Structures are given as C-alpha cells and as structure tokens.
C-alpha cells in the first residue's frame, strides 16, 4: 500500500543520526507498515543502514539483531546441544508467510508490531529472551520480551525508543520445547498458539495467539494437567476477532496445555530411564 502521508525517508548509518522526529516511524522489513494506512506518519527511518549483525554468539547465549530477517534466522546454525532450536522453524512457519516475506520481515518488527498472532513473540518469550532497547538519550534499557508486548498493537516502548536486539540465554536454548497451534482454516491466521519449555530447573508455558498479550506460567517442575488447567480456566482475557472467539480460544489453549504437560512428563521419564541404563 502506498503511504501517501510520508514525505521523507532517511537511512541513518550511526546511532547519533537515529533520533526520531515527530511523525517518523522506524522502518525495517516494512511488511506490516505497508499493509495498511499509517495516519500521522510523515517520515520513515530505515534501520537497516545501521548494520546490526543478524546474530552474535555471546558468553550468555545468542543475541539476535532486531533487523534480522526471518529468513536469516532460519539460516542460522544452532550450537550442539541447543535442543530448543526446532521451535524456531515452527514459529516461523506459524506466520504462514512466503519465502519472499521471510526475506523482508524482521524479528524486531514481528515483536514490536505486537499482534496476538506474532509467532516470533511467542518464540522469544518461550526462550526467556530479553529485549535491548535504545533510548533517545543515547542509553539503553533491558526488559523481558514478555513485558515488552503489553496488548494488541501496544508495547512498553516509550516515544523515540527503538528495539536494538534480543538476548536469548544459553540455558533456554539447551532446554526442550513443545509447540501447539490451531487456526479456523487450513491456511488461516493463528487462533491459538501454546508453547512450552522444560528442563531440570522447571517448566514454562506460554499462551499467545488467543490472548492480547503473552501469558507466561512457570512451575519449578512439570505440573499436573489439572494444575495448569485451573490457571487457564480462570484466565479471563482472551482475544476476540474473526479468527476465533474467546471461548474457543480458551478451550483449545487448555487442551494444548494439557498435551504439552503430558509431552514434558513423557520426555522426562524417557530421560530418566536413559540415565538409569
């Protein structure tokens, strides 16, 4: 879609040139930005000129640049022992995007757009990723991705702030993950997406797709299905749009949660049996 209100486009090469003026919006892949009208947007600031690396291995784990495309993310070679890595491809495929979109859409854009169906948000929340945010005063701040997305098209970003990167801890990458997704049609937008991660330190369940913002539940060990279901049954903030009713989204999310608990319990028993041998 033509953005008829846009009058300027600039591509900063240094952070000092990044400062957003009134009416300017950051541009990365632009897959959502160009999908509908953007009232009040008079200028675009292309972040790709800043040259952020797609990915960097750090002592703590993995840093993903906000401008890393979905295609680049899928091309990364995981380290040995990163059992969580299959979740990357699953969440990328949940976007139901063609390879052309994968080559443009960015990790940061998917999160910052803050749509319930943003599966990269689900991925990063499940992996306990932390967002690194550049502030207008030249500093930065860090917050969990689970706290960055606050609602439908709403984030904790203040005016002028830009997401620089996402830090994924090594411990999460070495955990086992599970994934369940459903839509109302074979190739429809995600109606509910439930993911999980578990290891010796505990069990994390993340509900997205059917909720306005990520719902994160944690236990010190794999819980019972009844324990998880009690929490989800009491949760009363479910998204309502043409891609699913709140009651349906609650029902399928509860079912998926029970399946993931069973999966985690089964893999735990299998690991214990293997150690015993």
PDB file of C-alpha atoms in Angstrom:
ATOM      1  CA  UNK A   1       0.000   0.000   0.000  1.00  0.00           C
ATOM      2  CA  UNK A   2       1.223   3.495  -0.785  1.00  0.00           C
ATOM      3  CA  UNK A   3       1.822   5.559   2.339  1.00  0.00           C
ATOM      4  CA  UNK A   4       0.521   8.826   0.945  1.00  0.00           C
ATOM      5  CA  UNK A   5       1.296  10.868   4.065  1.00  0.00           C
ATOM      6  CA  UNK A   6       5.006  10.005   4.046  1.00  0.00           C
ATOM      7  CA  UNK A   7       7.191  12.842   2.805  1.00  0.00           C
ATOM      8  CA  UNK A   8      10.690  11.781   3.929  1.00  0.00           C
ATOM      9  CA  UNK A   9      12.817   8.660   4.021  1.00  0.00           C
ATOM     10  CA  UNK A  10      16.227   8.637   5.652  1.00  0.00           C
ATOM     11  CA  UNK A  11      18.761   5.928   6.384  1.00  0.00           C
ATOM     12  CA  UNK A  12      20.997   6.691   9.378  1.00  0.00           C
ATOM     13  CA  UNK A  13      24.374   4.967   9.496  1.00  0.00           C
ATOM     14  CA  UNK A  14      25.183   5.908  13.107  1.00  0.00           C
ATOM     15  CA  UNK A  15      23.181   5.974  16.286  1.00  0.00           C
ATOM     16  CA  UNK A  16      23.618   9.726  16.575  1.00  0.00           C
ATOM     17  CA  UNK A  17      21.521  10.104  13.404  1.00  0.00           C
ATOM     18  CA  UNK A  18      18.747   7.823  14.589  1.00  0.00           C
ATOM     19  CA  UNK A  19      16.719  10.258  16.699  1.00  0.00           C
ATOM     20  CA  UNK A  20      13.092  10.052  15.571  1.00  0.00           C
ATOM     21  CA  UNK A  21      11.353  13.329  14.812  1.00  0.00           C
ATOM     22  CA  UNK A  22       7.637  13.886  15.241  1.00  0.00           C
ATOM     23  CA  UNK A  23       5.748  11.825  12.669  1.00  0.00           C
ATOM     24  CA  UNK A  24       8.652   9.479  11.932  1.00  0.00           C
ATOM     25  CA  UNK A  25       8.459   5.724  12.302  1.00  0.00           C
ATOM     26  CA  UNK A  26      11.282   3.182  12.210  1.00  0.00           C
ATOM     27  CA  UNK A  27      11.373   1.000   9.097  1.00  0.00           C
ATOM     28  CA  UNK A  28      12.938  -2.454   8.876  1.00  0.00           C
ATOM     29  CA  UNK A  29      11.195  -5.055   6.714  1.00  0.00           C
ATOM     30  CA  UNK A  30       8.046  -2.960   6.343  1.00  0.00           C
ATOM     31  CA  UNK A  31       5.788  -5.995   5.850  1.00  0.00           C
ATOM     32  CA  UNK A  32       3.203  -4.654   8.267  1.00  0.00           C
ATOM     33  CA  UNK A  33       3.968  -0.968   7.787  1.00  0.00           C
ATOM     34  CA  UNK A  34       2.990  -1.111   4.112  1.00  0.00           C
ATOM     35  CA  UNK A  35      -0.019  -3.345   4.684  1.00  0.00           C
ATOM     36  CA  UNK A  36      -2.407  -0.585   5.750  1.00  0.00           C
ATOM     37  CA  UNK A  37      -2.704   3.159   6.098  1.00  0.00           C
ATOM     38  CA  UNK A  38      -0.466   4.833   8.666  1.00  0.00           C
ATOM     39  CA  UNK A  39      -2.250   8.047   9.664  1.00  0.00           C
ATOM     40  CA  UNK A  40       0.079  10.644  11.071  1.00  0.00           C
ATOM     41  CA  UNK A  41       3.230   9.032   9.696  1.00  0.00           C
ATOM     42  CA  UNK A  42       5.153  11.646   7.724  1.00  0.00           C
ATOM     43  CA  UNK A  43       8.609  10.062   7.627  1.00  0.00           C
ATOM     44  CA  UNK A  44      10.349   6.691   7.685  1.00  0.00           C
ATOM     45  CA  UNK A  45      13.735   5.935   9.228  1.00  0.00           C
ATOM     46  CA  UNK A  46      15.375   2.858   7.696  1.00  0.00           C
ATOM     47  CA  UNK A  47      17.102   0.893  10.477  1.00  0.00           C
ATOM     48  CA  UNK A  48      18.873  -1.494   8.116  1.00  0.00           C
ATOM     49  CA  UNK A  49      21.553   1.115   7.368  1.00  0.00           C
ATOM     50  CA  UNK A  50      22.841   0.808  10.932  1.00  0.00           C
ATOM     51  CA  UNK A  51      24.454  -2.503  10.031  1.00  0.00           C
ATOM     52  CA  UNK A  52      23.341  -4.538  13.028  1.00  0.00           C
ATOM     53  CA  UNK A  53      24.535  -8.165  12.830  1.00  0.00           C
ATOM     54  CA  UNK A  54      21.782 -10.726  12.358  1.00  0.00           C
ATOM     55  CA  UNK A  55      23.143 -12.869  15.170  1.00  0.00           C
ATOM     56  CA  UNK A  56      26.057 -12.862  17.588  1.00  0.00           C
ATOM     57  CA  UNK A  57      27.169 -15.623  19.919  1.00  0.00           C
ATOM     58  CA  UNK A  58      27.798 -14.228  23.386  1.00  0.00           C
ATOM     59  CA  UNK A  59      29.070 -15.768  26.638  1.00  0.00           C
ATOM     60  CA  UNK A  60      25.462 -15.713  27.864  1.00  0.00           C
ATOM     61  CA  UNK A  61      23.904 -17.263  24.757  1.00  0.00           C
ATOM     62  CA  UNK A  62      22.674 -15.719  21.492  1.00  0.00           C
ATOM     63  CA  UNK A  63      21.966 -12.109  20.507  1.00  0.00           C
ATOM     64  CA  UNK A  64      19.554 -11.583  17.621  1.00  0.00           C
ATOM     65  CA  UNK A  65      19.609  -8.192  15.929  1.00  0.00           C
ATOM     66  CA  UNK A  66      16.204  -6.562  15.658  1.00  0.00           C
ATOM     67  CA  UNK A  67      16.711  -6.224  11.896  1.00  0.00           C
ATOM     68  CA  UNK A  68      17.490  -9.934  11.468  1.00  0.00           C
ATOM     69  CA  UNK A  69      15.042 -11.268   8.901  1.00  0.00           C
ATOM     70  CA  UNK A  70      13.031 -14.434   9.400  1.00  0.00           C
ATOM     71  CA  UNK A  71      14.984 -15.990   6.532  1.00  0.00           C
ATOM     72  CA  UNK A  72      18.311 -15.132   8.178  1.00  0.00           C
ATOM     73  CA  UNK A  73      17.085 -16.545  11.468  1.00  0.00           C
ATOM     74  CA  UNK A  74      16.217 -19.830   9.771  1.00  0.00           C
ATOM     75  CA  UNK A  75      19.657 -19.997   8.163  1.00  0.00           C
ATOM     76  CA  UNK A  76      21.476 -19.860  11.495  1.00  0.00           C
ATOM     77  CA  UNK A  77      23.317 -22.999  12.540  1.00  0.00           C
ATOM     78  CA  UNK A  78      22.491 -23.917  16.130  1.00  0.00           C
ATOM     79  CA  UNK A  79      25.196 -24.948  18.538  1.00  0.00           C
ATOM     80  CA  UNK A  80      25.358 -28.607  19.560  1.00  0.00           C
ATOM     81  CA  UNK A  81      23.033 -29.132  22.489  1.00  0.00           C
ATOM     82  CA  UNK A  82      20.550 -26.404  21.569  1.00  0.00           C
ATOM     83  CA  UNK A  83      17.540 -28.672  21.905  1.00  0.00           C
ATOM     84  CA  UNK A  84      15.154 -25.724  21.723  1.00  0.00           C
ATOM     85  CA  UNK A  85      16.105 -24.861  18.140  1.00  0.00           C
ATOM     86  CA  UNK A  86      13.257 -26.749  16.368  1.00  0.00           C
ATOM     87  CA  UNK A  87      10.909 -24.165  17.901  1.00  0.00           C
ATOM     88  CA  UNK A  88      12.461 -21.516  15.628  1.00  0.00           C
ATOM     89  CA  UNK A  89      11.234 -23.144  12.420  1.00  0.00           C
ATOM     90  CA  UNK A  90       7.857 -23.994  13.927  1.00  0.00           C
ATOM     91  CA  UNK A  91       7.194 -20.410  14.950  1.00  0.00           C
ATOM     92  CA  UNK A  92       8.442 -19.064  11.619  1.00  0.00           C
ATOM     93  CA  UNK A  93       6.045 -21.374   9.787  1.00  0.00           C
ATOM     94  CA  UNK A  94       3.212 -20.252  12.068  1.00  0.00           C
ATOM     95  CA  UNK A  95       3.384 -16.874  10.330  1.00  0.00           C
ATOM     96  CA  UNK A  96       2.118 -18.526   7.108  1.00  0.00           C
ATOM     97  CA  UNK A  97       4.350 -16.237   5.084  1.00  0.00           C
ATOM     98  CA  UNK A  98       6.043 -16.960   1.767  1.00  0.00           C
ATOM     99  CA  UNK A  99       9.814 -17.023   1.368  1.00  0.00           C
ATOM    100  CA  UNK A 100       9.517 -13.538  -0.136  1.00  0.00           C
ATOM    101  CA  UNK A 101       8.064 -12.237   3.122  1.00  0.00           C
ATOM    102  CA  UNK A 102      10.632 -14.189   5.151  1.00  0.00           C
ATOM    103  CA  UNK A 103      13.367 -12.322   3.261  1.00  0.00           C
ATOM    104  CA  UNK A 104      11.932  -8.955   4.312  1.00  0.00           C
ATOM    105  CA  UNK A 105      10.101  -9.394   7.618  1.00  0.00           C
ATOM    106  CA  UNK A 106      12.276  -8.903  10.687  1.00  0.00           C
ATOM    107  CA  UNK A 107      12.422 -10.395  14.145  1.00  0.00           C
ATOM    108  CA  UNK A 108      12.112  -6.975  15.761  1.00  0.00           C
ATOM    109  CA  UNK A 109       9.259  -5.926  13.525  1.00  0.00           C
ATOM    110  CA  UNK A 110       7.209  -9.002  14.366  1.00  0.00           C
ATOM    111  CA  UNK A 111       7.598  -8.332  18.087  1.00  0.00           C
ATOM    112  CA  UNK A 112       7.177  -4.554  18.011  1.00  0.00           C
ATOM    113  CA  UNK A 113       4.015  -4.756  15.904  1.00  0.00           C
ATOM    114  CA  UNK A 114       2.515  -6.589  18.896  1.00  0.00           C
ATOM    115  CA  UNK A 115      -0.147  -8.629  17.145  1.00  0.00           C
ATOM    116  CA  UNK A 116      -1.521 -11.682  19.017  1.00  0.00           C
ATOM    117  CA  UNK A 117      -0.557 -13.895  16.052  1.00  0.00           C
ATOM    118  CA  UNK A 118       3.061 -12.703  16.140  1.00  0.00           C
ATOM    119  CA  UNK A 119       4.746 -16.078  16.459  1.00  0.00           C
ATOM    120  CA  UNK A 120       8.259 -14.648  16.831  1.00  0.00           C
ATOM    121  CA  UNK A 121       6.991 -13.028  20.022  1.00  0.00           C
ATOM    122  CA  UNK A 122       5.906 -16.490  21.186  1.00  0.00           C
ATOM    123  CA  UNK A 123       9.320 -17.893  20.295  1.00  0.00           C
ATOM    124  CA  UNK A 124      11.292 -15.255  22.188  1.00  0.00           C
ATOM    125  CA  UNK A 125       9.019 -15.286  25.235  1.00  0.00           C
ATOM    126  CA  UNK A 126       9.284 -19.065  25.443  1.00  0.00           C
ATOM    127  CA  UNK A 127      13.074 -18.779  25.322  1.00  0.00           C
ATOM    128  CA  UNK A 128      13.094 -16.125  28.081  1.00  0.00           C
ATOM    129  CA  UNK A 129      14.613 -13.554  25.735  1.00  0.00           C
ATOM    130  CA  UNK A 130      15.368 -10.033  26.881  1.00  0.00           C
ATOM    131  CA  UNK A 131      14.843  -7.031  24.624  1.00  0.00           C
ATOM    132  CA  UNK A 132      17.638  -4.467  24.404  1.00  0.00           C
ATOM    133  CA  UNK A 133      16.029  -1.077  23.803  1.00  0.00           C
ATOM    134  CA  UNK A 134      17.857   2.043  22.670  1.00  0.00           C
ATOM    135  CA  UNK A 135      16.567   5.155  24.407  1.00  0.00           C
ATOM    136  CA  UNK A 136      16.518   8.666  22.864  1.00  0.00           C
ATOM    137  CA  UNK A 137      19.106   9.954  25.348  1.00  0.00           C
ATOM    138  CA  UNK A 138      21.761   7.601  23.966  1.00  0.00           C
ATOM    139  CA  UNK A 139      21.376   4.966  26.659  1.00  0.00           C
ATOM    140  CA  UNK A 140      19.667   1.623  26.640  1.00  0.00           C
ATOM    141  CA  UNK A 141      17.424  -0.434  28.855  1.00  0.00           C
ATOM    142  CA  UNK A 142      16.534  -4.103  29.042  1.00  0.00           C
ATOM    143  CA  UNK A 143      13.223  -5.799  29.668  1.00  0.00           C
ATOM    144  CA  UNK A 144      11.826  -9.290  29.116  1.00  0.00           C
ATOM    145  CA  UNK A 145      10.056  -9.702  25.783  1.00  0.00           C
ATOM    146  CA  UNK A 146       7.090 -10.946  27.815  1.00  0.00           C
ATOM    147  CA  UNK A 147       6.844  -7.439  29.308  1.00  0.00           C
ATOM    148  CA  UNK A 148       7.598  -5.597  26.068  1.00  0.00           C
ATOM    149  CA  UNK A 149       4.276  -6.601  24.465  1.00  0.00           C
ATOM    150  CA  UNK A 150       1.503  -5.161  26.628  1.00  0.00           C
ATOM    151  CA  UNK A 151      -1.556  -5.663  24.409  1.00  0.00           C
ATOM    152  CA  UNK A 152      -2.863  -5.691  20.852  1.00  0.00           C
ATOM    153  CA  UNK A 153      -0.638  -3.220  18.927  1.00  0.00           C
ATOM    154  CA  UNK A 154       0.650  -1.941  22.268  1.00  0.00           C
ATOM    155  CA  UNK A 155       4.157  -2.154  23.693  1.00  0.00           C
ATOM    156  CA  UNK A 156       6.160  -0.795  26.600  1.00  0.00           C
ATOM    157  CA  UNK A 157       8.286   1.282  24.198  1.00  0.00           C
ATOM    158  CA  UNK A 158       8.337   4.970  25.021  1.00  0.00           C
ATOM    159  CA  UNK A 159       8.370   7.691  22.382  1.00  0.00           C
ATOM    160  CA  UNK A 160      11.613   7.614  20.402  1.00  0.00           C
ATOM    161  CA  UNK A 161      12.730   4.213  21.684  1.00  0.00           C
ATOM    162  CA  UNK A 162      13.900   1.541  19.249  1.00  0.00           C
ATOM    163  CA  UNK A 163      14.437  -2.183  19.817  1.00  0.00           C
ATOM    164  CA  UNK A 164      18.097  -2.944  19.107  1.00  0.00           C
ATOM    165  CA  UNK A 165      18.346  -6.677  19.827  1.00  0.00           C
ATOM    166  CA  UNK A 166      17.092  -9.701  21.718  1.00  0.00           C
ATOM    167  CA  UNK A 167      19.330 -11.681  24.073  1.00  0.00           C
ATOM    168  CA  UNK A 168      18.460 -15.368  24.391  1.00  0.00           C
ATOM    169  CA  UNK A 169      20.070 -17.206  27.333  1.00  0.00           C
ATOM    170  CA  UNK A 170      22.100 -20.342  26.721  1.00  0.00           C
ATOM    171  CA  UNK A 171      20.137 -22.237  29.378  1.00  0.00           C
ATOM    172  CA  UNK A 172      16.885 -21.726  27.479  1.00  0.00           C
ATOM    173  CA  UNK A 173      18.448 -22.779  24.179  1.00  0.00           C
ATOM    174  CA  UNK A 174      19.525 -26.048  25.810  1.00  0.00           C
ATOM    175  CA  UNK A 175      16.023 -26.787  27.097  1.00  0.00           C
ATOM    176  CA  UNK A 176      13.402 -28.962  25.438  1.00  0.00           C
ATOM    177  CA  UNK A 177      10.451 -27.188  23.844  1.00  0.00           C
ATOM    178  CA  UNK A 178       6.927 -28.055  22.761  1.00  0.00           C
ATOM    179  CA  UNK A 179       4.532 -26.395  20.329  1.00  0.00           C
ATOM    180  CA  UNK A 180       0.811 -26.481  19.513  1.00  0.00           C
ATOM    181  CA  UNK A 181      -1.061 -24.226  17.087  1.00  0.00           C
ATOM    182  CA  UNK A 182      -4.518 -24.017  15.555  1.00  0.00           C
ATOM    183  CA  UNK A 183      -6.429 -21.778  13.164  1.00  0.00           C
ATOM    184  CA  UNK A 184     -10.009 -21.788  11.917  1.00  0.00           C
ATOM    185  CA  UNK A 185      -8.937 -22.692   8.387  1.00  0.00           C
ATOM    186  CA  UNK A 186      -6.051 -24.760   6.981  1.00  0.00           C
ATOM    187  CA  UNK A 187      -4.104 -21.653   5.988  1.00  0.00           C
ATOM    188  CA  UNK A 188      -5.619 -19.136   8.368  1.00  0.00           C
ATOM    189  CA  UNK A 189      -4.117 -16.737  10.860  1.00  0.00           C
ATOM    190  CA  UNK A 190      -3.179 -18.278  14.187  1.00  0.00           C
ATOM    191  CA  UNK A 191      -6.159 -18.586  16.510  1.00  0.00           C
ATOM    192  CA  UNK A 192      -4.208 -20.014  19.435  1.00  0.00           C
ATOM    193  CA  UNK A 193      -0.547 -20.839  19.926  1.00  0.00           C
ATOM    194  CA  UNK A 194       0.721 -22.588  23.050  1.00  0.00           C
ATOM    195  CA  UNK A 195       4.407 -23.266  23.570  1.00  0.00           C
ATOM    196  CA  UNK A 196       6.391 -24.740  26.432  1.00  0.00           C
ATOM    197  CA  UNK A 197       9.952 -25.150  27.600  1.00  0.00           C
ATOM    198  CA  UNK A 198      11.229 -27.501  30.245  1.00  0.00           C
ATOM    199  CA  UNK A 199      14.452 -28.685  31.840  1.00  0.00           C
ATOM    200  CA  UNK A 200      15.748 -29.664  35.267  1.00  0.00           C
ATOM    201  CA  UNK A 201      15.051 -26.145  36.551  1.00  0.00           C
ATOM    202  CA  UNK A 202      11.351 -26.111  35.771  1.00  0.00           C
ATOM    203  CA  UNK A 203       8.520 -25.836  33.248  1.00  0.00           C
ATOM    204  CA  UNK A 204       7.364 -22.716  31.382  1.00  0.00           C
ATOM    205  CA  UNK A 205       4.090 -22.490  29.467  1.00  0.00           C
ATOM    206  CA  UNK A 206       3.393 -19.568  27.108  1.00  0.00           C
ATOM    207  CA  UNK A 207      -0.030 -18.817  25.631  1.00  0.00           C
ATOM    208  CA  UNK A 208      -0.234 -16.461  22.644  1.00  0.00           C
ATOM    209  CA  UNK A 209      -2.367 -16.121  19.540  1.00  0.00           C
ATOM    210  CA  UNK A 210      -5.564 -16.279  21.573  1.00  0.00           C
ATOM    211  CA  UNK A 211      -4.597 -13.646  24.145  1.00  0.00           C
ATOM    212  CA  UNK A 212      -3.993  -9.900  23.734  1.00  0.00           C
ATOM    213  CA  UNK A 213      -0.515 -10.267  25.246  1.00  0.00           C
ATOM    214  CA  UNK A 214       1.659 -13.278  26.108  1.00  0.00           C
ATOM    215  CA  UNK A 215       0.547 -15.264  29.139  1.00  0.00           C
ATOM    216  CA  UNK A 216       3.538 -16.848  30.874  1.00  0.00           C
ATOM    217  CA  UNK A 217       3.107 -19.544  33.527  1.00  0.00           C
ATOM    218  CA  UNK A 218       6.004 -21.064  35.460  1.00  0.00           C
ATOM    219  CA  UNK A 219       6.483 -24.052  37.730  1.00  0.00           C
ATOM    220  CA  UNK A 220       9.578 -25.432  39.451  1.00  0.00           C
ATOM    221  CA  UNK A 221       8.822 -28.840  37.968  1.00  0.00           C
ATOM    222  CA  UNK A 222       6.460 -30.245  35.350  1.00  0.00           C
ATOM    223  CA  UNK A 223       2.990 -29.597  36.804  1.00  0.00           C
ATOM    224  CA  UNK A 224      -0.060 -31.783  36.542  1.00  0.00           C
ATOM    225  CA  UNK A 225      -2.554 -31.122  33.790  1.00  0.00           C
ATOM    226  CA  UNK A 226      -5.095 -30.184  36.453  1.00  0.00           C
ATOM    227  CA  UNK A 227      -2.798 -27.525  37.916  1.00  0.00           C
ATOM    228  CA  UNK A 228      -2.316 -25.886  34.529  1.00  0.00           C
ATOM    229  CA  UNK A 229      -5.964 -26.164  33.587  1.00  0.00           C
ATOM    230  CA  UNK A 230      -7.065 -24.471  36.801  1.00  0.00           C
ATOM    231  CA  UNK A 231      -4.989 -21.411  35.914  1.00  0.00           C
ATOM    232  CA  UNK A 232      -6.127 -21.208  32.285  1.00  0.00           C
ATOM    233  CA  UNK A 233      -9.769 -21.807  33.164  1.00  0.00           C
ATOM    234  CA  UNK A 234      -9.628 -18.804  35.484  1.00  0.00           C
ATOM    235  CA  UNK A 235      -7.886 -16.572  32.945  1.00  0.00           C
ATOM    236  CA  UNK A 236     -10.495 -14.175  31.522  1.00  0.00           C
ATOM    237  CA  UNK A 237      -8.582 -12.081  28.971  1.00  0.00           C
ATOM    238  CA  UNK A 238      -8.974 -13.852  25.604  1.00  0.00           C
ATOM    239  CA  UNK A 239      -8.804 -12.170  22.218  1.00  0.00           C
ATOM    240  CA  UNK A 240     -11.928 -11.795  20.099  1.00  0.00           C
ATOM    241  CA  UNK A 241     -11.688 -11.256  16.343  1.00  0.00           C
ATOM    242  CA  UNK A 242     -12.817 -13.009  13.113  1.00  0.00           C
ATOM    243  CA  UNK A 243     -10.055 -15.595  13.599  1.00  0.00           C
ATOM    244  CA  UNK A 244     -11.576 -17.033  16.766  1.00  0.00           C
ATOM    245  CA  UNK A 245     -13.962 -16.417  19.642  1.00  0.00           C
ATOM    246  CA  UNK A 246     -12.728 -16.075  23.237  1.00  0.00           C
ATOM    247  CA  UNK A 247     -14.494 -19.283  24.340  1.00  0.00           C
ATOM    248  CA  UNK A 248     -12.954 -21.310  21.520  1.00  0.00           C
ATOM    249  CA  UNK A 249      -9.511 -19.874  22.148  1.00  0.00           C
ATOM    250  CA  UNK A 250      -9.732 -20.707  25.836  1.00  0.00           C
ATOM    251  CA  UNK A 251     -10.871 -24.251  25.093  1.00  0.00           C
ATOM    252  CA  UNK A 252      -8.146 -25.091  22.572  1.00  0.00           C
ATOM    253  CA  UNK A 253      -5.453 -23.431  24.690  1.00  0.00           C
ATOM    254  CA  UNK A 254      -6.466 -25.562  27.678  1.00  0.00           C
ATOM    255  CA  UNK A 255      -6.332 -28.675  25.540  1.00  0.00           C
ATOM    256  CA  UNK A 256      -2.910 -27.778  24.128  1.00  0.00           C
ATOM    257  CA  UNK A 257      -1.573 -27.031  27.598  1.00  0.00           C
ATOM    258  CA  UNK A 258      -2.621 -30.479  28.799  1.00  0.00           C
ATOM    259  CA  UNK A 259      -0.918 -32.081  25.782  1.00  0.00           C
ATOM    260  CA  UNK A 260       2.317 -30.198  26.426  1.00  0.00           C
ATOM    261  CA  UNK A 261       2.318 -31.174  30.096  1.00  0.00           C
ATOM    262  CA  UNK A 262       1.928 -34.803  29.049  1.00  0.00           C
ATOM    263  CA  UNK A 263       4.708 -34.388  26.489  1.00  0.00           C
ATOM    264  CA  UNK A 264       7.047 -32.865  29.072  1.00  0.00           C
ATOM    265  CA  UNK A 265       6.260 -35.599  31.563  1.00  0.00           C
ATOM    266  CA  UNK A 266       6.889 -38.279  28.966  1.00  0.00           C
ATOM    267  CA  UNK A 267      10.224 -36.848  27.859  1.00  0.00           C
ATOM    268  CA  UNK A 268      11.287 -36.505  31.482  1.00  0.00           C
ATOM    269  CA  UNK A 269      10.565 -40.158  32.159  1.00  0.00           C
ATOM    270  CA  UNK A 270      12.384 -41.178  28.987  1.00  0.00           C
ATOM    271  CA  UNK A 271      15.447 -39.175  30.030  1.00  0.00           C
ATOM    272  CA  UNK A 272      15.400 -40.718  33.492  1.00  0.00           C
ATOM    273  CA  UNK A 273      15.173 -44.217  32.030  1.00  0.00           C
ATOM    274  CA  UNK A 274      18.069 -43.425  29.727  1.00  0.00           C
ATOM    275  CA  UNK A 275      20.187 -42.225  32.647  1.00  0.00           C
ATOM    276  CA  UNK A 276      19.345 -45.379  34.586  1.00  0.00           C
ATOM    277  CA  UNK A 277      20.688 -47.514  31.753  1.00  0.00           C
TER     278      UNK A 277
END
